[in-house]
Amino acid sequence: MALHDLPARQLTRLKSGHRIHIGVALVCVATAVAYVVLKLLGPHGDPTDPTSGDLEAYYYPVLEYGFGELRHFRLPFWNPHEGCGTPFLAIPQVGFFYPLYLPFLFLDAASAITLDICLHLAIASFSMFLLCRHFGMRPGPALVAGLVYAHHGGMAIKVYFPNHLAPSAWIPVVFLLADRVLERRSPIACALLGAVLGAAMLGGSPQFVYFTGLALVPFVAVRAVSAPRRDGAGTVAIASALLGAAVALGVLLALVRVLPAAEYMRGTWRPPGSLALEGAAVMSISPAVFAANLLSPAPGPDLGRQAYAGTLPLLLAVVGLALWRPRSAALPIAAAGVAAMLYAFGTHAPLFPLMFGMPAGSWFRAPSRALVVFGFAVALLAGGGLHEVLERAGTGRAARPALLLAGAAASLIGAAAWLRVPEARLLAVNCVAGGVVLLVLLLRPAVRVLAVGVLGVLVVVDLFHGQRPRGVLPAELGAHFARYEPFFGEVRQRQGFARTYIRGRFAPDARLYFHSDLAKAGTIHGIWLATDYEPLCETRFARYLQFPGPPVPWSICYLPLDVSRQPSPLVELMGVRFFMVEDGDGPPPDAGGRWKLVRREGGVSLYEDPGAMPRAFVAADVEVIPDAEALLRRMADANLRRVAFVEETAGETLPAGVGGDAEVERYEANRVAVETRAAHGGLLVLTDRWDAGWKAFVDGTPARVYRTDYLFRGVSVPPGVHTVEFVYRPASFVVGAFGSLLGVVGVVLLCLRPRRTTCRRSRIDASMNAH
């Protein structure tokens, strides 16, 4: 139907609705920008604060490198700068195909991260506004609900974690579209729901998709119960099929990320389902800590502040829980919020251990992250409570919300005094100020617009005050990142293909503080780093670094090494030529002339080992040791320049001789060409990590890539001069990309289907036309 065919009254409503949406969107953007400017940017942050440690040490370098490669039309399948090589696109922490990361292609990562935070906070608030409007709330209460959701404590802590922030921002949209599928059985709603689920999986941690799915269960179940009474029993089956199709579409769309990440995770120290209950329960919060932070408006940066959703939103949420309709939305979402709270208690309550035993329950750590669902429930119910106040203002029904508000305020003030929470007096002030505004609103409905505006400001000020982020965004760290550039410049000038090791320390006051840009100095500063910071480290690499000690239950792909007179053969094999250490961690006096001091400045020294092993060489002899641990023990005292160790030969006879020379002719992230010269042949050893996606060609002929020396790559070369080319072609990415393409086609086909007007929609339109 064209706009000119609509009745004048409907057309006026449509234009007015558009103006309201534009105005609300501007408010959401302005509030998000204000939060970033006032709370995240500026001189108050500390580069060594652990709050933003992962953003500085992990997310920023990864995003900078990955999108730098994409900017030059190179898919960064492999990153050779970190940890002797990493399957870069497969790491599960960052999704490079998330559509809203498009600004990273045009901006530097530091600026794009700041923009990304603003964008997702605005999406969170505006999407909650849309969800509330979908349930029939007035625009003012819906906007307040959106601001509460975007800026409550459970969301505020996620600004330093891009893969947490992205899926959290989409939770209201998932609920909105799921309800539209239930209500209208619309293929377009199904397609959009699949697209949003796919985007959440492409850009975010699967833990938050898991939380969203669990929160949807009671909501969908309760909302589906009312469908047969309204539109007939067959509608439940249709709606269920469409919801299943939306989930399938979402998974298909995300396959380009999900399949490589799943393959990578199977080889890490923490494959899915391997966590013990105690390990999964880390970063939970006790009921006492939760209660104190729920009530106290005192600012703080710790995990407990995730519980804070503001004082006025709590008061209004009580009204919403008691009075707001539809009850089929209020009650299941409230139940999801309570469940998220109990889950966040970890082993302090029975729910988390119970969920741990369910499918995917043992995949994730940090139960307190579920408090974003608690904040979602509080925000929605707060909007519903304010809506009920406005609906009953100036009528004989105003007494009930007034009594509920008074009772809730008295309970909050009493509980805060009993628990002796910080700034309990401020909580009382907030209750009184909000109560006065709400009382005026109930008695004088004519000033409702002004009163709702004042309430919104009070809520925002309270939420801003209640958070005290002490971290720093990368946009503020230009000089900090450049502090050791003279050292990295020396390395880049001399390194060739040799690797560097930085002996970081974990004390924040250390000169080489590990949890900083030094953790991924290879990626961000353009050097070849032997070890690295990877929270989900591959098991083999972790064991290699830890040997000869016993295996440890977890690793971040980093282990402190010393500049010794005779380093371990395993360290030498990595081709470490440069050691960057704090003064006092240098080579011992008996190291002789092995280590050459290259630079010393500001308590930091750079040493060079001119005799470091090359990145590529031809080993003379090959030994086959099927047992990996036995192979490592044998390597510990072997001449690894002469002999190489493999775990199996697949029936092929590997050559033996006097070895030979190898020279890297071409080195790109996904392609390496090496020229070998060996009179009797041998095994070419390239000390880059082995991965199933690497293929080899000897003079253009396919050749087997052996897992060599436990961690690296080896290719058998015949006598003479030959060119060996390694090409990275991960099958999981190819299959995943094809699946994502199918998902896109599915979304488009569903959106192009002719629109069908459901019975309920027809009844609504008929009613509007009758009036």
C-alpha positions in Angstrom: 0.0 0.0 0.0 1.4 3.4 -1.0 1.5 6.3 1.5 -1.1 8.3 -0.5 -3.6 5.4 -0.1 -3.5 5.5 3.7 -6.3 7.4 5.6 -5.2 10.8 6.8 -5.3 9.8 10.5 -3.0 6.8 9.9 -0.6 8.9 7.8 -0.4 11.5 10.6 0.4 8.8 13.1 3.0 7.3 10.8 4.8 10.7 10.4 4.6 11.4 14.1 6.0 8.0 14.9 8.9 8.6 12.5 9.7 11.9 14.2 9.6 10.2 17.6 12.0 7.5 16.5 14.4 10.0 15.0 14.4 12.1 18.2 14.9 9.0 20.4 17.7 7.8 18.2 19.5 11.1 18.6 19.0 11.0 22.4 20.5 7.5 22.4 23.5 8.5 20.4 24.1 11.7 22.4 23.9 9.7 25.7 26.3 7.1 24.4 28.8 9.8 23.2 28.5 11.6 26.5 29.3 8.4 28.4 32.4 7.7 26.3 33.6 11.3 26.6 32.9 11.8 30.3 33.7 8.3 31.6 36.1 6.6 29.3 38.2 9.3 27.7 40.4 11.8 29.5 43.3 11.9 31.9 41.7 9.8 34.7 42.6 6.4 33.2 45.6 4.2 34.0 47.2 2.2 31.1 48.2 -0.5 33.6 44.7 -0.9 35.1 43.5 -4.5 34.6 40.0 -3.2 33.7 41.2 -2.3 30.2 44.2 -4.7 30.1 42.7 -7.0 27.5 41.6 -4.2 25.3 45.1 -2.8 25.2 47.0 -6.1 25.2 44.7 -8.2 23.0 41.7 -6.7 21.2 43.4 -3.5 19.9 46.5 -5.3 18.4 44.4 -8.0 16.9 41.9 -5.6 15.4 44.6 -3.3 14.2 46.5 -6.1 12.4 43.5 -7.9 11.0 41.8 -4.9 9.5 45.1 -3.5 8.3 45.4 -6.7 6.2 41.8 -6.5 5.0 42.4 -2.9 4.1 45.0 -4.1 1.7 42.7 -6.8 0.3 44.5 -9.6 2.1 42.6 -12.2 4.2 44.7 -12.7 7.3 44.2 -16.4 7.6 47.6 -16.7 9.4 49.5 -14.3 11.5 53.3 -15.1 11.5 54.1 -12.3 13.9 52.8 -13.9 17.1 53.8 -17.1 18.8 55.7 -18.7 15.9 52.5 -18.3 13.8 48.8 -18.5 14.6 45.6 -19.3 12.5 44.5 -15.8 12.9 41.0 -15.8 11.5 40.2 -18.9 13.6 40.9 -17.3 17.0 37.5 -17.2 18.7 37.9 -13.9 20.5 37.4 -11.6 17.6 35.1 -11.8 14.6 36.4 -10.0 11.6 33.3 -10.6 9.5 30.9 -8.8 11.9 29.1 -6.3 9.7 29.3 -3.4 12.2 33.1 -3.6 12.2 33.0 -1.9 8.8 34.5 1.4 10.3 37.7 -0.6 11.1 38.4 -0.7 7.3 38.5 3.1 7.1 39.8 4.2 10.5 42.7 3.2 12.6 41.8 0.6 15.2 42.1 3.0 18.1 39.6 5.5 16.7 37.3 2.7 15.4 37.2 1.1 18.9 35.9 4.4 20.4 33.3 4.7 17.6 32.3 1.0 18.1 31.6 1.6 21.8 29.4 4.6 21.0 27.6 2.7 18.3 26.8 -0.4 20.4 25.7 1.6 23.4 23.4 3.6 21.1 22.1 0.3 19.6 21.5 -1.2 23.0 19.4 1.8 24.1 17.5 2.3 20.9 16.8 -1.4 20.5 15.4 -1.6 24.0 13.2 1.4 23.1 11.9 -0.4 20.1 11.2 -3.6 22.2 9.2 -1.5 24.7 7.2 0.2 22.0 6.5 -3.2 20.5 4.9 -4.1 23.9 2.8 -0.9 23.8 4.7 1.4 26.1 4.6 5.1 25.7 7.7 6.7 24.1 9.0 8.3 27.4 9.0 5.1 29.4 10.5 3.2 26.5 13.3 5.7 26.2 14.0 5.5 29.9 14.2 1.7 29.7 16.6 2.0 26.8 18.9 4.3 28.7 18.9 2.0 31.7 19.8 -1.0 29.7 22.6 0.6 27.8 24.2 2.1 30.8 23.6 -0.3 33.7 26.5 -1.9 35.3 26.3 -5.2 33.4 26.7 -3.3 30.2 29.3 -0.7 31.4 31.9 -3.4 32.2 31.6 -4.7 28.6 32.9 -1.5 26.9 36.5 -2.8 27.2 35.5 -6.2 25.6 34.3 -5.7 22.0 33.2 -9.4 21.8 31.0 -9.0 24.9 29.6 -5.6 24.0 28.4 -6.6 20.5 26.1 -9.5 21.3 24.8 -7.8 24.4 23.6 -4.8 22.4 21.4 -7.0 20.2 19.6 -8.8 23.0 16.5 -6.5 22.9 16.3 -6.9 19.1 16.4 -10.7 19.4 13.4 -10.6 21.8 11.5 -8.1 19.6 11.9 -10.2 16.4 11.3 -13.5 18.2 8.0 -12.1 19.5 7.1 -10.8 16.0 7.7 -14.3 14.6 5.3 -15.7 17.3 2.8 -13.0 16.8 2.7 -12.6 13.0 4.4 -15.8 11.7 6.1 -13.5 9.3 8.9 -14.8 7.0 10.5 -11.4 7.0 10.6 -11.4 10.8 12.1 -14.8 10.7 14.8 -13.6 8.2 15.6 -10.6 10.3 15.8 -12.7 13.5 18.2 -15.0 11.7 20.3 -12.1 10.5 20.6 -10.6 14.0 21.5 -14.0 15.5 24.1 -14.4 12.8 25.5 -10.9 13.5 25.7 -11.7 17.2 27.6 -14.9 16.5 29.9 -13.2 14.0 30.9 -10.4 16.3 30.5 -11.7 19.8 31.4 -14.3 22.3 29.1 -17.4 22.0 28.6 -17.1 25.8 26.3 -14.2 25.3 24.4 -15.9 22.5 24.0 -18.8 25.0 22.7 -16.4 27.7 20.3 -14.8 25.2 19.0 -18.3 24.2 18.4 -19.3 27.8 16.6 -16.0 28.5 14.3 -16.6 25.5 13.1 -20.0 26.6 10.6 -18.8 29.3 9.6 -15.9 27.2 8.9 -17.9 24.0 7.1 -20.6 26.0 4.8 -18.2 27.8 4.1 -16.1 24.8 3.4 -19.2 22.7 0.7 -20.4 25.1 -1.5 -17.4 24.3 -1.3 -17.9 20.5 -3.7 -20.8 20.2 -6.4 -18.9 22.1 -5.9 -15.9 19.8 -5.2 -17.3 16.4 -5.8 -21.1 16.5 -3.8 -24.1 17.6 -2.0 -24.4 14.2 -0.2 -21.1 14.7 2.1 -22.6 17.4 3.5 -25.1 15.0 4.1 -22.5 12.3 5.7 -20.1 14.7 7.9 -22.8 16.1 9.1 -23.8 12.6 9.9 -20.2 11.8 11.9 -19.8 15.0 13.8 -22.9 14.2 14.4 -21.6 10.7 15.7 -18.3 12.2 18.2 -20.2 14.4 19.3 -22.3 11.5 19.8 -19.2 9.4 21.8 -17.5 12.1 24.1 -20.5 12.4 24.5 -20.6 8.7 25.4 -16.9 8.5 28.0 -17.3 11.2 29.6 -20.5 9.8 32.5 -18.5 8.3 33.5 -17.8 11.9 32.1 -20.7 13.8 33.7 -23.6 11.8 37.3 -22.2 11.9 36.9 -21.3 15.6 35.5 -24.7 16.5 38.4 -26.4 14.8 40.9 -24.1 16.6 39.2 -24.7 20.0 39.5 -28.5 19.7 43.3 -28.0 19.9 43.4 -25.6 22.8 43.9 -26.2 26.5 40.2 -25.5 26.9 38.2 -27.4 24.3 34.4 -27.1 24.8 33.1 -29.1 27.7 36.5 -29.5 29.4 36.1 -27.1 32.3 35.6 -28.3 35.8 32.9 -26.7 37.9 35.5 -24.8 40.0 37.2 -23.5 36.9 34.0 -22.4 35.3 32.8 -20.6 38.4 35.7 -18.1 38.5 34.5 -14.5 38.4 31.2 -15.3 40.1 29.9 -13.0 42.8 28.5 -13.9 46.2 24.9 -12.9 47.2 26.3 -10.4 49.7 28.4 -8.7 47.1 25.5 -8.7 44.7 23.1 -7.1 47.3 25.6 -4.4 48.3 26.3 -3.4 44.7 22.6 -3.6 43.7 21.7 -1.1 46.4 24.8 1.2 46.6 25.1 4.1 44.2 28.8 4.4 45.1 31.0 4.2 42.0 33.4 1.3 41.6 35.2 -0.6 38.8 35.0 -4.1 40.1 32.9 -7.1 38.9 30.3 -6.5 41.5 29.2 -3.2 39.9 27.5 -5.3 37.2 24.6 -5.6 39.6 23.9 -1.9 39.7 21.0 -0.9 37.5 20.2 2.4 39.3 18.0 3.4 42.2 15.0 4.8 40.3 14.9 1.9 37.8 14.7 -0.6 40.8 11.7 1.4 42.2 10.0 1.5 38.8 10.8 -2.2 38.1 8.7 -3.1 41.3 5.8 -1.3 39.8 6.3 -2.9 36.4 6.5 -6.4 37.9 3.3 -5.9 39.8 1.2 -4.0 37.3 2.6 -3.8 33.7 0.9 -5.7 31.0 1.2 -7.8 28.9 1.9 -10.2 31.8 3.0 -12.8 29.3 6.0 -10.6 28.7 6.6 -9.1 32.2 6.6 -12.4 34.1 8.9 -14.6 31.9 11.4 -11.7 31.4 11.4 -11.1 35.2 12.0 -14.8 35.7 14.9 -14.7 33.3 16.4 -11.8 35.2 16.1 -13.7 38.5 17.6 -16.7 36.9 20.5 -14.6 35.6 21.1 -13.3 39.1 21.2 -16.8 40.7 23.4 -18.0 37.9 25.9 -15.2 38.6 26.3 -16.5 42.1 28.2 -19.4 40.7 28.7 -22.1 43.3 27.1 -19.9 46.0 23.7 -21.0 44.7 22.4 -24.2 43.2 21.4 -22.9 39.7 24.9 -22.6 38.2 25.9 -26.2 39.2 22.6 -27.4 37.8 23.2 -25.5 34.5 26.8 -26.7 34.4 25.6 -30.2 33.8 23.3 -29.3 30.9 24.4 -29.0 27.2 27.0 -26.3 26.7 26.8 -25.5 30.4 30.5 -26.4 30.9 31.8 -24.4 27.9 32.0 -21.0 29.6 33.6 -19.3 32.6 32.6 -16.2 34.6 28.9 -16.6 35.6 28.7 -13.0 36.6 28.6 -12.1 32.9 25.0 -13.3 32.9 24.1 -10.1 34.8 23.5 -8.4 31.5 20.3 -10.4 31.4 19.4 -9.2 34.9 20.0 -5.6 33.7 17.9 -6.2 30.7 15.0 -7.4 32.8 15.3 -4.5 35.3 15.3 -2.0 32.4 12.2 -3.5 30.7 10.3 -3.7 33.9 11.3 -0.1 34.8 9.9 1.1 31.5 6.8 -0.9 32.2 6.5 0.6 35.7 6.8 4.1 34.4 4.3 3.4 31.7 1.8 2.2 34.3 2.4 5.4 36.3 1.6 7.5 33.3 -1.5 5.5 32.4 -2.9 5.8 35.9 -1.9 9.4 36.6 -4.8 11.6 37.4 -7.3 8.7 37.7 -8.7 6.7 40.6 -6.1 4.0 39.9 -3.1 6.2 40.9 -3.0 4.9 44.5 -1.7 1.5 43.8 1.5 2.5 41.9 2.1 5.2 44.6 1.9 2.7 47.4 4.2 0.3 45.5 6.7 3.1 45.0 6.6 4.1 48.6 7.0 0.5 49.8 9.8 -0.2 47.4 11.7 3.0 48.4 11.3 2.2 52.1 12.6 -1.3 51.5 15.6 -0.1 49.5 16.5 2.5 52.1 16.0 0.0 55.0 18.1 -2.7 53.3 20.9 -0.3 52.5 21.0 0.9 56.1 21.0 -2.7 57.4 23.7 -3.8 55.0 25.7 -0.6 55.6 26.3 -0.2 51.9 28.5 2.7 50.7 26.7 6.0 50.0 23.5 4.7 51.5 22.5 8.4 52.1 22.8 9.0 48.4 20.5 6.1 47.7 17.9 7.7 50.1 18.3 11.1 48.3 17.7 9.3 44.9 14.6 7.6 46.3 13.2 10.9 47.6 14.0 12.9 44.5 12.6 10.2 42.2 9.6 9.8 44.5 8.8 13.5 44.4 9.0 13.6 40.6 6.8 10.5 40.3 4.3 11.9 42.8 4.0 15.1 40.8 3.5 13.0 37.7 0.7 11.0 39.4 -1.1 14.1 40.7 -0.4 16.5 37.8 -0.5 14.5 34.5 -0.3 17.8 32.6 3.4 18.0 33.3 4.1 14.4 32.3 6.6 15.3 29.5 8.7 17.5 31.8 8.5 14.9 34.6 9.6 12.0 32.3 12.4 14.2 31.1 13.6 14.9 34.6 13.3 11.2 35.5 15.4 10.3 32.5 18.1 12.8 33.5 18.1 11.5 37.1 18.5 8.0 35.8 21.4 8.8 33.5 23.2 10.8 36.1 22.8 8.1 38.7 24.0 5.4 36.3 27.0 7.5 35.1 27.9 8.2 38.8 27.6 4.6 39.7 30.4 3.4 37.4 34.1 4.3 37.8 36.0 2.9 34.8 39.7 3.3 35.5 41.0 1.8 32.2 42.1 3.7 29.1 40.9 3.4 25.5 43.6 2.9 22.9 42.8 6.3 21.4 44.4 7.8 24.5 47.5 5.7 24.3 49.5 6.9 21.3 52.6 8.0 23.3 52.3 4.9 25.6 52.4 2.6 22.6 55.5 4.4 21.2 57.5 4.3 24.5 59.7 1.4 23.3 59.7 2.2 19.6 63.6 2.8 19.6 64.0 -0.9 20.7 61.5 -2.2 18.2 63.1 -0.1 15.5 66.5 -1.7 16.2 64.9 -5.1 16.0 63.1 -4.4 12.7 66.3 -3.1 11.2 68.3 -6.3 12.1 65.8 -9.1 12.4 65.4 -10.6 8.9 63.3 -13.6 9.8 64.8 -14.0 13.3 62.5 -13.9 16.3 62.3 -11.8 19.4 61.5 -12.7 23.0 60.2 -10.1 25.5 60.5 -11.1 29.1 57.4 -9.4 30.5 56.5 -9.1 34.1 53.0 -9.1 35.6 53.5 -6.4 38.3 51.8 -3.2 37.0 54.8 -1.1 38.1 57.2 -3.2 36.0 59.0 -1.5 33.1 58.1 -4.4 30.8 54.5 -4.9 32.1 53.2 -7.9 30.2 49.5 -7.0 30.1 50.1 -4.1 27.7 51.0 -3.7 24.1 54.1 -5.8 24.8 51.9 -8.9 25.0 51.3 -8.7 21.2 54.3 -6.7 20.3 54.8 -8.8 17.2 51.4 -8.0 15.8 51.4 -4.3 16.7 55.1 -3.4 16.2 56.0 -5.5 13.2 58.5 -8.0 14.7 58.5 -11.8 14.8 57.5 -12.7 18.3 58.4 -16.2 19.7 55.7 -16.1 22.5 52.5 -14.2 22.7 49.4 -13.5 24.6 46.6 -15.8 23.5 44.0 -16.6 26.2 42.9 -19.8 24.5 46.4 -21.1 23.7 46.9 -24.2 21.7 47.8 -27.2 23.8 50.9 -28.1 21.9 52.4 -24.7 22.0 51.7 -24.4 25.7 53.4 -27.8 26.3 56.4 -26.8 24.2 56.9 -23.7 26.2 56.5 -25.4 29.6 58.7 -28.4 28.9 60.5 -30.0 30.7 58.2 -29.2 33.6 54.9 -31.0 34.1 51.9 -29.9 32.0 49.8 -27.2 33.5 46.0 -26.9 33.3 46.0 -23.6 31.4 48.2 -21.2 29.4 48.2 -17.9 27.7 50.9 -18.9 25.3 53.6 -17.1 27.3 56.2 -18.4 29.7 59.1 -16.4 31.4 62.4 -17.4 29.9 65.9 -16.4 31.0 68.8 -15.1 28.9 71.1 -17.9 29.9 74.6 -19.0 28.8 73.1 -22.0 27.1 69.4 -21.7 26.3 67.3 -24.8 26.0 67.5 -26.4 22.5 63.7 -26.0 22.3 64.1 -22.2 22.7 67.0 -22.1 20.3 64.9 -24.0 17.7 62.3 -21.1 17.7 65.1 -18.9 16.2 65.1 -16.4 19.1 67.8 -13.9 18.2 66.7 -10.9 20.3 65.9 -10.8 24.0 64.3 -7.7 25.4 64.6 -7.6 29.2 64.6 -5.3 32.2 68.0 -4.5 33.7 68.9 -7.2 36.1 67.4 -9.9 33.8 70.3 -9.9 31.4 72.7 -12.7 30.6 74.9 -14.1 33.5 78.6 -13.1 33.7 79.7 -16.5 32.4 77.7 -16.1 29.2 80.9 -15.0 27.5 80.4 -13.4 24.1 77.2 -15.1 23.2 75.0 -12.1 23.9 75.6 -8.7 22.4 74.1 -5.7 24.0 72.3 -3.7 21.3 70.5 -1.0 23.3 70.0 0.0 26.9 67.7 2.8 27.9 65.3 3.6 30.8 66.0 0.4 32.7 65.4 -1.9 29.6 68.0 -3.7 27.6 68.0 -5.4 24.2 70.4 -8.3 23.6 71.2 -10.1 20.4 72.4 -13.6 19.8 74.2 -13.5 16.4 74.4 -17.3 16.3 70.7 -17.9 16.5 69.3 -20.8 14.5 67.7 -19.8 11.1 64.0 -19.9 10.5 64.5 -22.6 7.8 67.2 -25.3 7.3 67.5 -28.8 5.9 68.1 -31.4 8.6 70.5 -34.3 7.8 68.7 -37.0 9.8 65.2 -37.8 10.7 64.0 -39.8 13.6 60.4 -41.1 14.0 59.0 -41.1 17.6 55.3 -41.7 17.7 54.8 -40.6 21.3 54.8 -36.8 21.6 56.1 -36.7 25.2 58.9 -39.0 24.4 59.7 -36.9 21.3 60.0 -33.8 23.5 62.3 -35.6 25.9 64.5 -36.7 23.0 64.6 -33.1 21.6 65.8 -31.7 24.9 69.3 -33.0 24.5 69.5 -33.4 20.7 71.4 -31.4 18.0 68.2 -30.0 16.5 70.1 -28.3 13.7 71.2 -31.7 12.4 68.3 -34.1 13.3 64.6 -33.6 13.0 61.9 -35.5 14.7 58.5 -36.5 13.3 55.7 -38.5 14.8 54.7 -40.5 11.8 55.7 -40.9 8.1 52.6 -42.5 6.6 54.8 -45.2 5.0 57.1 -42.7 3.2 60.9 -43.2 3.5 62.4 -39.9 4.6 65.8 -39.0 3.2 69.0 -38.9 5.3 72.3 -37.4 4.4 74.5 -34.5 5.4 71.8 -31.8 5.4 71.8 -28.7 3.4 71.0 -25.0 3.2 67.6 -23.3 3.0 66.8 -19.7 2.2 63.5 -18.0 2.5 62.8 -16.4 -0.9 59.3 -15.1 -0.3 57.5 -14.6 3.0 53.9 -13.6 3.2 51.3 -14.3 5.9 49.6 -17.1 3.9 52.4 -18.1 1.6 56.1 -18.9 2.1 58.6 -19.9 -0.5 61.9 -21.5 0.5 64.8 -22.5 -1.8 66.7 -25.6 -0.6 70.2 -26.9 -1.6 71.0 -30.4 -0.4 73.3 -32.8 -2.2 71.6 -35.8 -0.7 68.3 -34.4 0.1 66.8 -34.1 3.6 63.9 -32.8 5.6 63.3 -29.0 5.2 62.4 -27.7 8.6 60.5 -24.4 8.8 60.1 -23.3 12.4 56.6 -21.9 11.9 53.9 -23.8 13.7 52.2 -26.7 12.0 48.5 -26.5 11.1 46.3 -28.8 9.1 45.5 -26.0 6.7 49.1 -25.7 5.4 49.8 -27.3 2.0 53.2 -27.7 0.5 54.5 -27.9 -3.1 58.0 -29.0 -4.1 58.7 -27.4 -7.5 54.9 -27.3 -8.0 54.3 -30.9 -7.0 52.1 -31.4 -3.9 54.1 -32.7 -0.9 53.2 -33.9 2.6 53.7 -31.4 5.5 55.0 -33.3 8.5 54.5 -32.2 12.0 58.1 -31.8 12.8 60.0 -31.3 16.1 56.6 -31.5 17.9 55.4 -28.0 16.8 56.8 -27.0 13.4 56.6 -27.9 9.7 58.7 -30.3 7.7 58.8 -31.3 4.0 60.9 -33.9 2.5 63.1 -32.5 -0.3 65.1 -34.6 -2.9 68.8 -33.9 -3.7 69.6 -30.8 -5.6 68.1 -27.3 -5.7 64.4 -27.0 -5.2 61.7 -24.5 -4.3 59.3 -25.5 -1.6 56.2 -23.4 -1.4 53.9 -23.4 1.7 50.3 -22.2 1.1 47.7 -21.8 3.8 44.3 -23.1 2.7 42.1 -23.9 5.7 39.2 -26.1 4.6 37.1 -25.0 7.6 37.1 -21.4 6.3 36.1 -22.5 2.7 33.2 -24.6 4.0 32.2 -22.0 6.5 32.2 -19.2 3.8 30.0 -21.4 1.6 27.6 -21.9 4.5 27.5 -18.2 5.2 26.7 -17.6 1.6 23.8 -20.0 1.8 22.6 -18.1 4.9 22.6 -14.8 3.0 20.7 -16.4 0.2 18.2 -17.8 2.7 17.6 -14.4 4.3 17.2 -12.7 1.0 14.7 -15.3 -0.3 12.6 -15.0 2.9 12.6 -11.2 2.7 11.5 -11.4 -1.0 8.5 -13.6 -0.3 5.1 -11.9 -0.7 3.9 -10.4 2.5 0.9 -12.1 4.1 -1.3 -10.2 6.5 -2.1 -12.4 9.5 -5.6 -12.5 11.0 -4.6 -10.5 14.0 -3.1 -7.8 11.9 -6.2 -7.7 9.7 -8.4 -7.3 12.8 -6.2 -4.4 14.0 -6.4 -2.6 10.7 -10.1 -3.1 10.5 -10.5 -1.7 14.0 -8.4 1.4 13.1 -10.4 2.0 9.9 -13.7 1.7 11.8 -12.6 4.5 14.1 
